[in-house]
Short mmCIF file of C-alpha atoms in Angstrom, two decimals:
data_model
loop_
_atom_site.label_atom_id
_atom_site.label_comp_id
_atom_site.label_asym_id
_atom_site.label_seq_id
_atom_site.Cartn_x
_atom_site.Cartn_y
_atom_site.Cartn_z
CA MET L 1 0.01 -0.04 0.00
CA ASP L 2 1.31 3.42 -0.80
CA ASN L 3 -1.42 5.49 0.47
CA GLU L 4 -4.97 5.50 1.99
CA MET L 5 -7.71 7.57 2.81
CA THR L 6 -11.26 7.36 4.53
CA LEU L 7 -13.83 10.00 4.18
CA SER L 8 -17.25 10.04 5.90
CA PHE L 9 -20.32 12.46 5.05
CA VAL L 10 -23.75 12.73 5.55
CA ALA L 11 -25.95 11.36 2.92
CA ARG L 12 -26.93 14.42 1.10
CA SER L 13 -26.74 14.62 -2.82
CA GLU L 14 -24.45 17.67 -2.59
CA ASN L 15 -21.91 15.55 -1.08
CA GLU L 16 -21.59 13.44 -4.34
CA SER L 17 -19.23 16.12 -5.67
CA LEU L 18 -17.17 15.98 -2.37
CA ALA L 19 -16.56 12.44 -2.81
CA ARG L 20 -15.54 12.81 -6.49
CA MET L 21 -13.29 15.70 -5.66
CA ALA L 22 -11.43 13.84 -2.94
CA ILE L 23 -10.86 10.83 -5.05
CA MET L 24 -9.44 13.01 -7.66
CA SER L 25 -7.14 14.64 -5.43
CA PHE L 26 -6.28 10.91 -4.00
CA ILE L 27 -5.36 9.61 -7.35
CA ALA L 28 -3.63 12.91 -8.94
CA GLN L 29 -0.09 11.47 -8.25
CA LEU L 30 -0.85 8.51 -10.58
CA ASP L 31 -1.47 11.18 -13.42
CA PRO L 32 -4.58 9.13 -14.82
CA THR L 33 -5.85 9.98 -18.31
CA ILE L 34 -8.89 11.99 -18.90
CA ASP L 35 -10.95 9.02 -19.55
CA GLU L 36 -9.81 7.25 -16.44
CA LEU L 37 -10.70 10.35 -14.39
CA SER L 38 -14.18 10.54 -15.97
CA GLU L 39 -14.59 6.78 -15.47
CA ILE L 40 -13.65 6.95 -11.89
CA LYS L 41 -15.82 10.05 -11.18
CA THR L 42 -18.75 8.19 -12.59
CA ILE L 43 -18.31 5.11 -10.53
CA ILE L 44 -18.02 7.16 -7.55
CA SER L 45 -21.11 9.37 -8.45
CA GLU L 46 -23.31 6.18 -9.12
CA ALA L 47 -22.10 4.47 -5.96
CA VAL L 48 -22.83 7.71 -3.80
CA SER L 49 -26.09 8.42 -5.33
CA ASN L 50 -27.27 4.83 -4.76
CA ALA L 51 -26.25 5.05 -1.12
CA ILE L 52 -28.20 8.13 -0.56
CA ILE L 53 -31.36 7.30 -2.65
CA HIS L 54 -31.78 3.57 -2.32
CA GLY L 55 -29.75 2.92 0.90
CA TYR L 56 -31.12 5.72 2.95
CA GLU L 57 -34.13 6.77 1.07
CA GLY L 58 -33.19 10.41 1.08
CA ASP L 59 -32.85 10.32 4.99
CA GLU L 60 -30.09 12.76 5.36
CA ARG L 61 -29.08 11.43 8.82
CA GLY L 62 -27.48 8.58 7.37
CA ILE L 63 -23.53 8.45 6.79
CA VAL L 64 -21.72 7.37 3.75
CA THR L 65 -18.05 6.28 3.98
CA MET L 66 -15.59 6.17 1.11
CA HIS L 67 -12.41 4.30 1.79
CA ALA L 68 -9.67 4.29 -0.86
CA VAL L 69 -6.31 2.45 -0.99
CA ARG L 70 -3.60 3.25 -3.62
CA SER L 71 -1.05 0.33 -4.43
CA GLY L 72 1.26 1.06 -7.03
CA ASP L 73 -0.73 1.89 -10.16
CA THR L 74 -3.90 0.68 -8.80
CA ILE L 75 -6.61 2.09 -6.72
CA GLN L 76 -9.45 0.22 -4.82
CA VAL L 77 -12.21 2.33 -3.47
CA SER L 78 -15.23 1.22 -1.24
CA ILE L 79 -18.42 3.26 -0.82
CA GLN L 80 -20.54 2.06 2.14
CA ASP L 81 -23.71 3.02 3.54
CA PHE L 82 -25.35 1.54 6.61
CA GLY L 83 -28.98 1.85 5.27
CA GLN L 84 -31.73 -0.64 4.31
CA GLY L 85 -29.38 -3.10 2.12
CA ILE L 86 -30.42 -4.87 -1.02
CA ALA L 87 -32.73 -7.80 -0.90
CA ASN L 88 -31.55 -9.42 -4.18
CA VAL L 89 -28.14 -8.00 -5.36
CA GLU L 90 -28.02 -10.13 -8.44
CA GLN L 91 -31.33 -8.81 -9.53
CA ALA L 92 -30.22 -5.25 -8.66
CA MET L 93 -27.31 -5.54 -10.94
CA GLU L 94 -29.42 -6.59 -13.88
CA PRO L 95 -29.24 -3.77 -16.59
CA LEU L 96 -32.50 -1.52 -16.54
CA TYR L 97 -33.60 -3.11 -13.25
CA THR L 98 -34.70 -0.19 -10.85
CA SER L 99 -36.57 -0.22 -7.46
CA LYS L 100 -37.18 3.51 -7.88
CA ALA L 101 -39.04 3.97 -11.35
CA THR L 102 -41.18 6.69 -10.01
CA LEU L 103 -38.06 8.73 -9.52
CA GLU L 104 -37.07 8.24 -13.02
CA ARG L 105 -34.03 6.09 -12.28
CA SER L 106 -32.39 4.19 -15.38
CA GLY L 107 -31.55 1.08 -13.66
CA MET L 108 -27.97 1.26 -15.44
CA GLY L 109 -25.87 2.18 -12.27
CA PHE L 110 -24.34 -1.09 -11.67
CA THR L 111 -23.82 -1.91 -15.30
CA ILE L 112 -22.05 1.59 -15.76
CA MET L 113 -19.93 0.91 -12.68
CA GLU L 114 -18.88 -2.63 -14.03
CA SER L 115 -17.96 -1.49 -17.39
CA PHE L 116 -15.63 1.17 -15.93
CA ALA L 117 -14.22 -0.86 -13.14
CA ASP L 118 -11.55 -3.57 -13.51
CA GLU L 119 -13.41 -5.34 -10.86
CA LEU L 120 -16.51 -4.54 -8.94
CA ALA L 121 -17.98 -6.07 -5.72
CA VAL L 122 -21.36 -5.49 -4.06
CA ASP L 123 -21.88 -6.71 -0.62
CA SER L 124 -25.23 -6.06 1.14
CA ALA L 125 -27.39 -7.30 3.97
CA ILE L 126 -30.87 -6.16 4.75
CA GLY L 127 -31.04 -3.74 7.44
CA GLU L 128 -27.21 -3.25 7.73
CA GLY L 129 -26.23 -1.52 4.46
CA THR L 130 -24.40 -1.90 1.42
CA SER L 131 -20.64 -1.78 0.27
CA ILE L 132 -19.56 -1.19 -3.32
CA THR L 133 -15.87 -2.01 -3.77
CA PHE L 134 -14.17 -1.41 -7.35
CA THR L 135 -10.43 -1.74 -8.34
CA LYS L 136 -8.99 0.22 -11.27
CA LYS L 137 -5.41 0.10 -12.77
CA ILE L 138 -4.24 3.64 -13.86
CA SER L 139 -2.29 3.59 -17.13
CA SER L 140 -0.72 7.02 -16.35
CA VAL L 141 -0.16 9.65 -19.03
CA ARG L 142 3.33 10.32 -18.09
CA THR L 143 6.26 9.48 -20.42
CA PRO L 144 8.42 6.86 -18.95
CA VAL L 145 11.99 8.03 -18.00
CA MET L 146 14.73 6.18 -19.80
#
């Protein structure tokens, strides 16, 4: 492990941008490409918004925790809530499935996260919350020194 951080914040939608900015600062030394930055920001946005909307159902008293570890050119990030949990993770990860159709949710969050991450894991327990963990290798735009 080269570096590690943990950030906890209340489950308010405005804190989604806080989480994105924190992770961008955390990985800056790896010199990620624009595409990698965009992909990581999207994963963070999806995971945090899922925690707020689905985990806490908009209850702003909930806490979302983001934990990141940087090892070499790889980052691993976990977004965790302590909300209601997911009854059927496999079903929730199906493209176009949403439990919040009335909120105009697309049901593509997990699909998007999976497509941008090298690895994605979802752990959830009813009444205890959900943890989304992803791993991504950063290719770096730096020119190697010879």
